[in-house]
PDB file of C-alpha atoms in Angstrom:
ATOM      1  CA  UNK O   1      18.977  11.900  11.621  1.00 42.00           C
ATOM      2  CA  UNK O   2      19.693  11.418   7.855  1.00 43.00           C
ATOM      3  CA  UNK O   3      23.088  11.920   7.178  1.00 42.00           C
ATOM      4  CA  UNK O   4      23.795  15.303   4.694  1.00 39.00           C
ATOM      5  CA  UNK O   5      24.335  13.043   1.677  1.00 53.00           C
ATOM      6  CA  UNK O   6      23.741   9.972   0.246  1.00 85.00           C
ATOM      7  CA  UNK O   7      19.941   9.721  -0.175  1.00 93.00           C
ATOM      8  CA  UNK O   8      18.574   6.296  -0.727  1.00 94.00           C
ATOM      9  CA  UNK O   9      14.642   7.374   1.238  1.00 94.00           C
ATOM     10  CA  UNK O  10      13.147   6.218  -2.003  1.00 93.00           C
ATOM     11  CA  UNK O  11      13.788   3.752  -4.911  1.00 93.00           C
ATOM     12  CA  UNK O  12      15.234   6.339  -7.218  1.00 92.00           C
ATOM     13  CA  UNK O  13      18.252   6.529  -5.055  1.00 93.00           C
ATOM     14  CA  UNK O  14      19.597  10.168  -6.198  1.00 90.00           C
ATOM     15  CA  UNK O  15      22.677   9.595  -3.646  1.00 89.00           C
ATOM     16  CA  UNK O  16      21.989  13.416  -3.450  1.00 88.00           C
ATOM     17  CA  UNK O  17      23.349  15.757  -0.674  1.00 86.00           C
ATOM     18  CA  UNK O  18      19.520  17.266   0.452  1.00 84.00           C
ATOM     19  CA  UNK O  19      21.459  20.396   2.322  1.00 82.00           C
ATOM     20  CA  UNK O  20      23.185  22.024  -0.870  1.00 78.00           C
ATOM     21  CA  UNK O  21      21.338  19.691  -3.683  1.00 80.00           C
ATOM     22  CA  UNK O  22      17.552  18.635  -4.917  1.00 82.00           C
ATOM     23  CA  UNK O  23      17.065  15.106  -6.002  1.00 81.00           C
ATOM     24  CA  UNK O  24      14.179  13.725  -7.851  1.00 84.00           C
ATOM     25  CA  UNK O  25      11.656  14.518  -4.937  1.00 86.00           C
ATOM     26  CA  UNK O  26      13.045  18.487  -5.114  1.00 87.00           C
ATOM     27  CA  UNK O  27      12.928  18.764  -1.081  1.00 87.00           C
ATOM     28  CA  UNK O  28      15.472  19.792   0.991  1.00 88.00           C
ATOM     29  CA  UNK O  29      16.932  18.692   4.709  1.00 91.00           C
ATOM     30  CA  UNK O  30      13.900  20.458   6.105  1.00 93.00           C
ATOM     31  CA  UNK O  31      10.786  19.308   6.816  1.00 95.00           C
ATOM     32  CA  UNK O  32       7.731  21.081   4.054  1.00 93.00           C
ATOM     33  CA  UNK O  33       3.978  20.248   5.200  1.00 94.00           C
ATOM     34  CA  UNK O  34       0.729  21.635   3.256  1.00 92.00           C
ATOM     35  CA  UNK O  35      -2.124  20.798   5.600  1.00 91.00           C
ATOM     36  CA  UNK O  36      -2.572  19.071   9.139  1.00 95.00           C
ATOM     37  CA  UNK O  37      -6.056  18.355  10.228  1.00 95.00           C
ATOM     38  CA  UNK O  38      -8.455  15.976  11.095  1.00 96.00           C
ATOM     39  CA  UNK O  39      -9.485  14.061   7.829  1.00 94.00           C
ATOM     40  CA  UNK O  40     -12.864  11.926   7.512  1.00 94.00           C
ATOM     41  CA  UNK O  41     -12.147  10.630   3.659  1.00 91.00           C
ATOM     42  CA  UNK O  42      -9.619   7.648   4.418  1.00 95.00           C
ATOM     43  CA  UNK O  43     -10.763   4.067   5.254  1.00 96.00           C
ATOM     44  CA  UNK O  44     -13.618   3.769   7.937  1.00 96.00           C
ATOM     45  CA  UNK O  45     -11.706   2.094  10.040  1.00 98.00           C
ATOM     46  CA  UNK O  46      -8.742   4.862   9.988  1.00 98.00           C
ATOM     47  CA  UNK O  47     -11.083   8.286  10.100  1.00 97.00           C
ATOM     48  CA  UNK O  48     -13.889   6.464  12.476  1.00 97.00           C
ATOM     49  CA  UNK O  49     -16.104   9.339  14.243  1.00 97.00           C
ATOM     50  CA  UNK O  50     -13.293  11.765  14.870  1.00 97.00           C
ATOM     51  CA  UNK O  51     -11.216  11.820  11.657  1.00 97.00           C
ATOM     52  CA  UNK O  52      -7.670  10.759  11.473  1.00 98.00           C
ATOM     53  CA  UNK O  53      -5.156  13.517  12.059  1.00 98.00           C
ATOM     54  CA  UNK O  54      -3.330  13.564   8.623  1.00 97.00           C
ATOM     55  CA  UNK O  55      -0.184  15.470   8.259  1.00 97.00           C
ATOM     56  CA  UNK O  56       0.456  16.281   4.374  1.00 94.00           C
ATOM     57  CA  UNK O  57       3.689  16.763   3.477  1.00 95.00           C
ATOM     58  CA  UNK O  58       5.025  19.107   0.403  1.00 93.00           C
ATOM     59  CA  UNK O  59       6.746  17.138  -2.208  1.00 91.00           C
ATOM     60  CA  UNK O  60       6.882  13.311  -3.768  1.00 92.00           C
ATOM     61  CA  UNK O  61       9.453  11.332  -4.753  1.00 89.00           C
ATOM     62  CA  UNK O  62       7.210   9.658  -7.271  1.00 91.00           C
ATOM     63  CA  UNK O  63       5.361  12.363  -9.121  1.00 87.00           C
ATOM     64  CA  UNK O  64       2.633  10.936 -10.485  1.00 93.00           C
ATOM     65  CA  UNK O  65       1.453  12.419 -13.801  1.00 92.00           C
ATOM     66  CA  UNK O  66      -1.764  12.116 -12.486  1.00 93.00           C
ATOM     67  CA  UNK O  67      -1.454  13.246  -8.836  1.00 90.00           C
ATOM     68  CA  UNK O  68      -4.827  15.032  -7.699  1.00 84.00           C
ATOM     69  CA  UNK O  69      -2.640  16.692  -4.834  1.00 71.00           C
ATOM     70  CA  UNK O  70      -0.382  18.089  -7.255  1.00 62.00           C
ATOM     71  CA  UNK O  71      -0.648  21.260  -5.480  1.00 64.00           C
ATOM     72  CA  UNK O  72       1.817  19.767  -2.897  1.00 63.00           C
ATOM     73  CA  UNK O  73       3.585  16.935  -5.227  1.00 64.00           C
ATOM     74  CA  UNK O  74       4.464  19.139  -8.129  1.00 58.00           C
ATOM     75  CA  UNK O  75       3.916  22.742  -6.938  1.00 61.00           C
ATOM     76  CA  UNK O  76       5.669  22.244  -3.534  1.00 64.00           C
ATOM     77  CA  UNK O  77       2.895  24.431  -1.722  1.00 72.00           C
ATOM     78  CA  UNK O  78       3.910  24.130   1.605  1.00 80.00           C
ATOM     79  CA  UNK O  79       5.362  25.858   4.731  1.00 90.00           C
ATOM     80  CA  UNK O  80       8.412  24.487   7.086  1.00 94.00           C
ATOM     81  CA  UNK O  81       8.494  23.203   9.895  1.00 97.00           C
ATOM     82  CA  UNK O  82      11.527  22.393  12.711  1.00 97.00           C
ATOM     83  CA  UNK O  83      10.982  18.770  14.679  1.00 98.00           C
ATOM     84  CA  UNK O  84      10.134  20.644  17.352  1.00 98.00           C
ATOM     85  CA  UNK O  85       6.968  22.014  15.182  1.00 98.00           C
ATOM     86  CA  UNK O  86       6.054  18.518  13.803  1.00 98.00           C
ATOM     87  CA  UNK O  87       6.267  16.472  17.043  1.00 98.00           C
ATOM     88  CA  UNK O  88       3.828  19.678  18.376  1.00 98.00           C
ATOM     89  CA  UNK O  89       1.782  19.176  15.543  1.00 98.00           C
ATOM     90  CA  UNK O  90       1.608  15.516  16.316  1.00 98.00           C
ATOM     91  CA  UNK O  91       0.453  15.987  19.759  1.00 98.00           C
ATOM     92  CA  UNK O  92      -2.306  18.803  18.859  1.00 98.00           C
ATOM     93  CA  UNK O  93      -4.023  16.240  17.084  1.00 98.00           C
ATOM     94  CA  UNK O  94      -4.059  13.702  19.406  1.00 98.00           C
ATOM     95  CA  UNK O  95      -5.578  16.371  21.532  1.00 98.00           C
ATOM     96  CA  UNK O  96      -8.528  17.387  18.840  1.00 98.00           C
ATOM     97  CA  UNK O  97      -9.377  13.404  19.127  1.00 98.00           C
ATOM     98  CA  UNK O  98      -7.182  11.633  16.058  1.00 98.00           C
ATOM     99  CA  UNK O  99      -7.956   8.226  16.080  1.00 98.00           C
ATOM    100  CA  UNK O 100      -4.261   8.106  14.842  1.00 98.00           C
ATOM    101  CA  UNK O 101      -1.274  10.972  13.246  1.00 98.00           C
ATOM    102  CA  UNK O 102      -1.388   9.554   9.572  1.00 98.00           C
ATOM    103  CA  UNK O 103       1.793  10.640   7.751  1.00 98.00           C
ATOM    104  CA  UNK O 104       0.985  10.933   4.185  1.00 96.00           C
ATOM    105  CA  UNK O 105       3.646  10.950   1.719  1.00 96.00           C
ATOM    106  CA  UNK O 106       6.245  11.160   4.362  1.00 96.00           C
ATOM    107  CA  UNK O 107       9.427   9.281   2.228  1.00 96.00           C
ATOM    108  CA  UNK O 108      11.129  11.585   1.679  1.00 95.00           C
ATOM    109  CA  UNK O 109      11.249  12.939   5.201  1.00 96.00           C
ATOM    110  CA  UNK O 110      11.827   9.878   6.865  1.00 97.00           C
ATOM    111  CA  UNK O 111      14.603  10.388   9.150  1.00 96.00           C
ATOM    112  CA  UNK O 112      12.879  13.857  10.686  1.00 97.00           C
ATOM    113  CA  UNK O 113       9.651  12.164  11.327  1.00 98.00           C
ATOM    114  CA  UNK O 114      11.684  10.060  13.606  1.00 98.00           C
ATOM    115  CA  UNK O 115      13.510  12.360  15.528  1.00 98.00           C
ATOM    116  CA  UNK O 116       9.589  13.994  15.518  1.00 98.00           C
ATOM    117  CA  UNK O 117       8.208  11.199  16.993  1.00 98.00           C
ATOM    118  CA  UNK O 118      10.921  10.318  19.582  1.00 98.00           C
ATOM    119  CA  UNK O 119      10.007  13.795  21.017  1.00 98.00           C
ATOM    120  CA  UNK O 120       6.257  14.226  20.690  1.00 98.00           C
ATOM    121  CA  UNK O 121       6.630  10.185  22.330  1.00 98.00           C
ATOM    122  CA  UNK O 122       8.333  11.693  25.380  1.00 98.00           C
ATOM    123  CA  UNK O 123       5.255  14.241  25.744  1.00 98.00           C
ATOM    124  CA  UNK O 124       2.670  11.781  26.081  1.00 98.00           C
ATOM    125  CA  UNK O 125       1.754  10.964  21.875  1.00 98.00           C
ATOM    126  CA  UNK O 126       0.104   7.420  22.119  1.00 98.00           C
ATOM    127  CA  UNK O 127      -2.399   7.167  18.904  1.00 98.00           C
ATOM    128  CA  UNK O 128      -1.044   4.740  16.176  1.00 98.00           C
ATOM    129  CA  UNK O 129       1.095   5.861  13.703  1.00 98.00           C
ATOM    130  CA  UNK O 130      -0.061   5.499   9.932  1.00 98.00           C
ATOM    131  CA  UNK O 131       2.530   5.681   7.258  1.00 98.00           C
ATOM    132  CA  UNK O 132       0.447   6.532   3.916  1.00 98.00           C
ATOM    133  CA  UNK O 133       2.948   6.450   0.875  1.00 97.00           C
ATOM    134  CA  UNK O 134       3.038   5.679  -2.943  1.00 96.00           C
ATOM    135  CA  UNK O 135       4.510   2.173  -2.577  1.00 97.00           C
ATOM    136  CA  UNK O 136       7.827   3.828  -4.124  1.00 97.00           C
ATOM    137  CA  UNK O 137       9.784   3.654  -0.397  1.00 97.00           C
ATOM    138  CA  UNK O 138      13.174   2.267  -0.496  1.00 97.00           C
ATOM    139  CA  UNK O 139      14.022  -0.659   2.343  1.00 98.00           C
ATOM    140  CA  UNK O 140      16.326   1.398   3.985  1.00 97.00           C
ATOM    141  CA  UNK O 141      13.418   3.904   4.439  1.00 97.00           C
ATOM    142  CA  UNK O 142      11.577   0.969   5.708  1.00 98.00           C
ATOM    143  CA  UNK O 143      14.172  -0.406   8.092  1.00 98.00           C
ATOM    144  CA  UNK O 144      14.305   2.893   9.961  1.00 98.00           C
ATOM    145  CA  UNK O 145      10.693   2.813  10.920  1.00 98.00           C
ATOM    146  CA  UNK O 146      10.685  -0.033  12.191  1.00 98.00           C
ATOM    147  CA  UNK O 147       9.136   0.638  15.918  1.00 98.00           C
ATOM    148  CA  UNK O 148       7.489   3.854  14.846  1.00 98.00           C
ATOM    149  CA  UNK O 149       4.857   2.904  12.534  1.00 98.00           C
ATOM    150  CA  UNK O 150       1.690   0.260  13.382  1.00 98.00           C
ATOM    151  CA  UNK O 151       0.246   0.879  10.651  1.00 98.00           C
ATOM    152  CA  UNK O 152       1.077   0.607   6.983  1.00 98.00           C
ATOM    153  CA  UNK O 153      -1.023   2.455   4.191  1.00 98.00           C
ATOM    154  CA  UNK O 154       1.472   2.016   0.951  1.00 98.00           C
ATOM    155  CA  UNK O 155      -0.540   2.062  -2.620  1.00 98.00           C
ATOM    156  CA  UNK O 156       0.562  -0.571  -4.714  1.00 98.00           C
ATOM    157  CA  UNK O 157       0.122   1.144  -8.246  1.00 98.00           C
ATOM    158  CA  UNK O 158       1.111  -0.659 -11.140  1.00 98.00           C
ATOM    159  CA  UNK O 159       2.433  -4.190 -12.219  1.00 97.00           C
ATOM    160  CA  UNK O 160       3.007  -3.582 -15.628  1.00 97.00           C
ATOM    161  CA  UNK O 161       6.315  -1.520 -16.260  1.00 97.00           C
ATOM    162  CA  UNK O 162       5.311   0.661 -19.136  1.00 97.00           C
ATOM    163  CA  UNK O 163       2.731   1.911 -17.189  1.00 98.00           C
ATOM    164  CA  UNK O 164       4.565   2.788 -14.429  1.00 97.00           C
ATOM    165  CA  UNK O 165       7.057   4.569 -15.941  1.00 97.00           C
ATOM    166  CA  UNK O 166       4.872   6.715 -18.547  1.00 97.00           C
ATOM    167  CA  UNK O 167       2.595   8.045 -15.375  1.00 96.00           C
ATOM    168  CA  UNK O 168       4.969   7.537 -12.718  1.00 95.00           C
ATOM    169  CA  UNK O 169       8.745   8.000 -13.839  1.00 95.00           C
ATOM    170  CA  UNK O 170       9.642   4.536 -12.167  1.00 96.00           C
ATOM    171  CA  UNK O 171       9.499   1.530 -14.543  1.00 95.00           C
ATOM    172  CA  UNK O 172      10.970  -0.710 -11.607  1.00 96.00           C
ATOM    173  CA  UNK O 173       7.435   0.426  -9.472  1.00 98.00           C
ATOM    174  CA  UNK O 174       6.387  -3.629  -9.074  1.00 98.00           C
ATOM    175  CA  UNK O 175       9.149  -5.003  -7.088  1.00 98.00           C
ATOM    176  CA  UNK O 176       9.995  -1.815  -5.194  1.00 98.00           C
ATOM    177  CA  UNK O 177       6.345  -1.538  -3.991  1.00 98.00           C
ATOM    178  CA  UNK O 178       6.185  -5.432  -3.665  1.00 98.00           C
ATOM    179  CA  UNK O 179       9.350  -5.454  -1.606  1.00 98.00           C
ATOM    180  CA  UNK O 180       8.454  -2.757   0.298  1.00 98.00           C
ATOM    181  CA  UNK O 181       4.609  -3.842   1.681  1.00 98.00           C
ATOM    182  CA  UNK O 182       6.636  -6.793   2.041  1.00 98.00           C
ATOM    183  CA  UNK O 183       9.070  -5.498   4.882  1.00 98.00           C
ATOM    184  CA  UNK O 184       6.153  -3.442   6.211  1.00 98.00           C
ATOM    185  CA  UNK O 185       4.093  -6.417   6.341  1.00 98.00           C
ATOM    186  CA  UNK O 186       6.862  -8.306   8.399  1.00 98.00           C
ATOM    187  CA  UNK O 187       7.266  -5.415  11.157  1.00 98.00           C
ATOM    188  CA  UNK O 188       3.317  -4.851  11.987  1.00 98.00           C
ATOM    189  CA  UNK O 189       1.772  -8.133  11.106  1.00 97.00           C
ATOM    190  CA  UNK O 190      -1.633  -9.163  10.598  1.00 97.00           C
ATOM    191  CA  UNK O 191      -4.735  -6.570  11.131  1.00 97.00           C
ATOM    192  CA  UNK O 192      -5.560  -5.674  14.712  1.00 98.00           C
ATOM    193  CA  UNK O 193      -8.608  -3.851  15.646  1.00 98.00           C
ATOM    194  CA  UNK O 194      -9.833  -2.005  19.132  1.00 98.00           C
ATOM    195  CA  UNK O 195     -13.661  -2.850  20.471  1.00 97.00           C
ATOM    196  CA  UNK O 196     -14.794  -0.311  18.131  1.00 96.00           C
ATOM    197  CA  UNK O 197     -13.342  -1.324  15.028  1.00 97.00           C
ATOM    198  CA  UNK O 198     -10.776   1.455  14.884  1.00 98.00           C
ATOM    199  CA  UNK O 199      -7.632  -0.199  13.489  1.00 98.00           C
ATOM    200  CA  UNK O 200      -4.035  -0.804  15.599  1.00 98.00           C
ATOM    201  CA  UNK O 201      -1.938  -2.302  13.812  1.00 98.00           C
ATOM    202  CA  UNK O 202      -1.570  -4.019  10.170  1.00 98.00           C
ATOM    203  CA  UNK O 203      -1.047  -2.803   6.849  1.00 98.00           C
ATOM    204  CA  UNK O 204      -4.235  -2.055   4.403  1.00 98.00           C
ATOM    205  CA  UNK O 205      -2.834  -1.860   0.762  1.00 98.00           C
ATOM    206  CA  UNK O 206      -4.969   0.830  -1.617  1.00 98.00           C
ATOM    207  CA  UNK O 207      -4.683   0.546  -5.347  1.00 98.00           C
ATOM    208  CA  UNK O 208      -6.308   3.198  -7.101  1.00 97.00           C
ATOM    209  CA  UNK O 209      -8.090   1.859 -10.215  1.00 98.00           C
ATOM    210  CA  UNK O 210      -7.395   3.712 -13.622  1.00 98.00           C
ATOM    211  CA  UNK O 211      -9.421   4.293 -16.731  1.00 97.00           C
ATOM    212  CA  UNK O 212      -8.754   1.529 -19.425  1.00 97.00           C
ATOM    213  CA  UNK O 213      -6.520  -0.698 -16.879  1.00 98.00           C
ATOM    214  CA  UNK O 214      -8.664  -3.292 -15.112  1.00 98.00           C
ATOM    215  CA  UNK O 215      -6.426  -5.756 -16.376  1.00 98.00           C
ATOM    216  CA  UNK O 216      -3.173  -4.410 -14.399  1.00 98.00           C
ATOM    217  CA  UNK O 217      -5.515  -3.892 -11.784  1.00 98.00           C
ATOM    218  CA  UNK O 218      -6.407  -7.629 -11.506  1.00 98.00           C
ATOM    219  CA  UNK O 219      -3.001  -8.652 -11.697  1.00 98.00           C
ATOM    220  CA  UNK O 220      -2.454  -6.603  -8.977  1.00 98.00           C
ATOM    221  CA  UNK O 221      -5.464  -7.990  -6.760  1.00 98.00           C
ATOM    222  CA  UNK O 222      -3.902 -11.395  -7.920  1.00 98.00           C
ATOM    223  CA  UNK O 223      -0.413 -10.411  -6.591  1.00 98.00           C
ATOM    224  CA  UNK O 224      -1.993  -9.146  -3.390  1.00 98.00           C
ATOM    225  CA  UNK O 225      -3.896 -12.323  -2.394  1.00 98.00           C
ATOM    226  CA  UNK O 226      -1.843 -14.676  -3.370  1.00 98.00           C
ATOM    227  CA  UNK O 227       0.383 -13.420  -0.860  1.00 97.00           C
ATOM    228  CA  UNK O 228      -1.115 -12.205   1.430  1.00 98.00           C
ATOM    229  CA  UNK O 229      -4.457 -13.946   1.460  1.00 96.00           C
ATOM    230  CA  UNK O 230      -6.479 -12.116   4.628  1.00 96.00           C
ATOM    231  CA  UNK O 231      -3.583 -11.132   6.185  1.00 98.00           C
ATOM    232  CA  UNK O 232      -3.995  -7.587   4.831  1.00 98.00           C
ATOM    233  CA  UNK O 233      -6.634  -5.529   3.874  1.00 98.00           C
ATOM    234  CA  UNK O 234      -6.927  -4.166   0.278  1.00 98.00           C
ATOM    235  CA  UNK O 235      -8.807  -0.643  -0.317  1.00 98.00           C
ATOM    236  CA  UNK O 236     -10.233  -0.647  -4.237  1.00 98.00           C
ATOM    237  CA  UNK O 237     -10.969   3.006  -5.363  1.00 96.00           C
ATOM    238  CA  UNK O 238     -12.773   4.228  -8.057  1.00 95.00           C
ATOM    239  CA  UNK O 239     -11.526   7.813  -7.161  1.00 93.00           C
ATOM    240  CA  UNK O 240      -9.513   8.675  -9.530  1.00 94.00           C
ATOM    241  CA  UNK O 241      -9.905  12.269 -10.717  1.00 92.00           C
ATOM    242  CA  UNK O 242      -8.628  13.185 -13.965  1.00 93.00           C
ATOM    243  CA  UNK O 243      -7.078  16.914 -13.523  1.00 89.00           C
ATOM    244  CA  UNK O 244      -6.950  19.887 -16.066  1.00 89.00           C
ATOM    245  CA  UNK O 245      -3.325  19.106 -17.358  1.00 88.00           C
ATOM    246  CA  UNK O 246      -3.230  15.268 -18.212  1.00 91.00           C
ATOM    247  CA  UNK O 247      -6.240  15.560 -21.135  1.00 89.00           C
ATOM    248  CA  UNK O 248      -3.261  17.001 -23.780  1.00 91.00           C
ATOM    249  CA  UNK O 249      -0.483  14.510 -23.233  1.00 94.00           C
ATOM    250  CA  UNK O 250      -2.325  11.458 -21.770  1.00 96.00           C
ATOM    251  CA  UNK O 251      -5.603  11.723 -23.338  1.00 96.00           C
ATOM    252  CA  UNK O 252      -6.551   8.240 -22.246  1.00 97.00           C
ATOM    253  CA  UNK O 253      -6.563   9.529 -18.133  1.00 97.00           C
ATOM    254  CA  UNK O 254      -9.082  12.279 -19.096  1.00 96.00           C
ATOM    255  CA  UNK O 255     -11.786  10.491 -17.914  1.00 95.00           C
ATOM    256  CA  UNK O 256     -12.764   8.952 -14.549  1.00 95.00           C
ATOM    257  CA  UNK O 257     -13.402   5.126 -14.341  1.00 96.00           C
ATOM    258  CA  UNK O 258     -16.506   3.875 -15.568  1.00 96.00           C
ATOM    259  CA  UNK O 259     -19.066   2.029 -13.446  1.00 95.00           C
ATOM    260  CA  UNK O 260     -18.708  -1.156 -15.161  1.00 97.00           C
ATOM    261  CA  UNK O 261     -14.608  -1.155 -15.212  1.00 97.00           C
ATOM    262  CA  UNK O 262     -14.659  -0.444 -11.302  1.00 97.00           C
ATOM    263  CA  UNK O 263     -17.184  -3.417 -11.190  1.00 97.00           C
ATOM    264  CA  UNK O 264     -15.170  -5.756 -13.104  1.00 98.00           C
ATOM    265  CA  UNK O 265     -12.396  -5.233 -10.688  1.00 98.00           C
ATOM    266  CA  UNK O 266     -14.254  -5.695  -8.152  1.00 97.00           C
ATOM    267  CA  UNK O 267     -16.235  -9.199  -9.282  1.00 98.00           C
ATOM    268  CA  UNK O 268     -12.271 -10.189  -9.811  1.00 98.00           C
ATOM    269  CA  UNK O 269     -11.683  -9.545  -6.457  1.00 98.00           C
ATOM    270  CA  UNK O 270     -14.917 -11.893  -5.520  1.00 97.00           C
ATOM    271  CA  UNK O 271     -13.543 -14.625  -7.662  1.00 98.00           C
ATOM    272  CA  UNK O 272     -10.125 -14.599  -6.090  1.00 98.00           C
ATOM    273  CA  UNK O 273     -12.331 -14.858  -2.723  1.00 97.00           C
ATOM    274  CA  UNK O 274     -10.892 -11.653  -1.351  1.00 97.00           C
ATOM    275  CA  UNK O 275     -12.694 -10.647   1.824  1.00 96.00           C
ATOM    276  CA  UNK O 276     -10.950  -8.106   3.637  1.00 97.00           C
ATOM    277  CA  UNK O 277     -11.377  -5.399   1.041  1.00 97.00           C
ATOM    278  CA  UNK O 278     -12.820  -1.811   1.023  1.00 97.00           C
ATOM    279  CA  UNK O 279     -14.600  -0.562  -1.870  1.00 96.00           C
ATOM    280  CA  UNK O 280     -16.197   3.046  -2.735  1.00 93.00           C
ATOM    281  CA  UNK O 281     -19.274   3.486  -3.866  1.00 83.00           C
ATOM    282  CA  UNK O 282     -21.440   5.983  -6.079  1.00 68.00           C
ATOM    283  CA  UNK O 283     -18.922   8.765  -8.051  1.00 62.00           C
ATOM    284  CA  UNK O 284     -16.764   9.200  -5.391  1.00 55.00           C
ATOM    285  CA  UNK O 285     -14.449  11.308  -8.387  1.00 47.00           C
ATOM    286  CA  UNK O 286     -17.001  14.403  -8.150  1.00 47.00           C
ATOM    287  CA  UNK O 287     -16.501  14.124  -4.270  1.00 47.00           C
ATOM    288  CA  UNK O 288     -13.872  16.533  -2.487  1.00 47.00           C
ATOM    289  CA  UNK O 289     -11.182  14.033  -2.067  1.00 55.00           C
ATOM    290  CA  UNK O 290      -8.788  16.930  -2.636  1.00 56.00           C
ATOM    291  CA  UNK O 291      -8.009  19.422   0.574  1.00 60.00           C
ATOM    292  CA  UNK O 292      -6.987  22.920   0.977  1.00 62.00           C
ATOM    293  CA  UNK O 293      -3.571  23.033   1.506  1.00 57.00           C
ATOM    294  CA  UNK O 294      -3.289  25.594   3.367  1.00 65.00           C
ATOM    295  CA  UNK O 295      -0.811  25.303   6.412  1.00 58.00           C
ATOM    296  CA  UNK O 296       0.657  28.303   7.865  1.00 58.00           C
ATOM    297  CA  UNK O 297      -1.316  30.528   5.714  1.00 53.00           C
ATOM    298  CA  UNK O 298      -3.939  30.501   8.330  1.00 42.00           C
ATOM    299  CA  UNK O 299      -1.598  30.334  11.744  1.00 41.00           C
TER     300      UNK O 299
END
């Protein structure tokens, strides 16, 4: 476990005690969680025919301005949960079919998700384990996960600064993401898929395209392949969502991405030769990409 001060899970570093203080991310030593269910909207080869058993969890240490599941990021809807509860929680999906327990936007909770897994491990959990964050993990975070997670699902947000700290609060986004896929990269490897196409192990890196900014996208596609090459998948989405409160302070995010910007990006991608990509198609923004978070209000 964690020890009671000195948090370093993410790149803002607070150094914060989380039993008697809130850093950045506003959550305490114990573990917060706003839905756990089976989930059909991530990448085909993550929700297959049974859905992936996503675990939601209450708070971000990022904060994006423009977070669609601001109910949990900014609002802190959730309900706690012991280790005990979340390595149970683990295991009841595994038993409603989860192709895999995906763990989405788990930094800050890092050290309890451990401890989860050791025990849910010792009770027969077997599915891969998908850690689906903002990109903004520290290495630390990283290091301990090494052995626990086959599969990496970081978003990779921004490359230019200014960006990334008026939407995000973190002008030092690019390397910190960069570095981190990087170390994830280096524990799980290359992509590797079952007979029926259901992912194993690998890391698929999403970028979420945004209104106005193909360019930073591209630059990030660039990044991405020049690394990488095939060696990880990239998810492209047009998804973004513009929500009620961003029109008055960032008027240029109250609109979704246009059909010929999501386009662009992706005939980029073409030219670069990227193959192992997923793209969404048709306005996947009026879609219900957003969930009821709603744990424990229903137990």
């Amino acid at each position: 476990m964690q020890k009671p001060s000195g948090c370093v899970l993410c790149a803002h570093r607070c150094g914060v005690d989380r039993i008697n203080t809130l850093g950045r991310c506003k959550a305490t030593q114990t573990v917060c969680i706003g839905r756990a269910a089976l989930h059909f909207w991530e990448e085909p080869c993550l929700s297959g025919q049974n859905g992936s058993g996503t675990v939601f969890f209450s708070h971000c240490s990022l904060q994006c301005v423009f977070c669609q599941n601001e109910q949990i990021s900014h609002q802190n809807v959730g309900s706690a949960v012991t280790c005990q509860e979340l390595a149970g929680i683990f295991l009841d999906l595994q038993r409603q079919g989860a192709h895999n327990i995906n763990l989405v936007t788990p930094t800050h909770y890092v050290p309890q998700i451990v401890t989860a897994l050791d025990l849910a491990k010792t009770q027969g959990l077997h599915i891969p384990i998908v850690y689906n964050s903002s990109g903004y993990d520290s290495l630390e975070a990283v290091g301990m996960l090494k052995g626990y997670i086959d599969i990496y699902l970081p978003d990779f947000k921004y490359c230019d600064g200014t960006l990334a700290r008026r939407y995000s609060h973190a002008p030092n986004y690019y390397q910190t993401a960069l570095d981190a896929i990087e170390a994830m990269y280096w524990q799980v490897g290359e992509p590797q898929f079952d007979q029926n196409g259901m992912l194993q192990k690998g890391v698929i890196v999403r970028h979420l395209v945004l209104p106005g900014q193909s360019t930073d996208s591209k630059a990030i596609l660039k990044t991405l392949h020049n690394r990488y090459h095939e060696e990880i998948y990239i998810s492209i989405m047009n998804q973004y969502t513009p929500m009620p409160w961003v029109k008055a302070r960032y008027p240029e995010l109250a609109r979704t991405v246009s059909e010929e910007e999501y386009q662009d990006v992706l005939a980029y991608a073409q030219e670069l030769g990227i193959q192992n990509a997923y793209i969404q198609e048709g306005p996947t923004a009026l879609e219900s990409f957003i969930p009821d978070f709603d744990y424990g209000k229903t137990k």
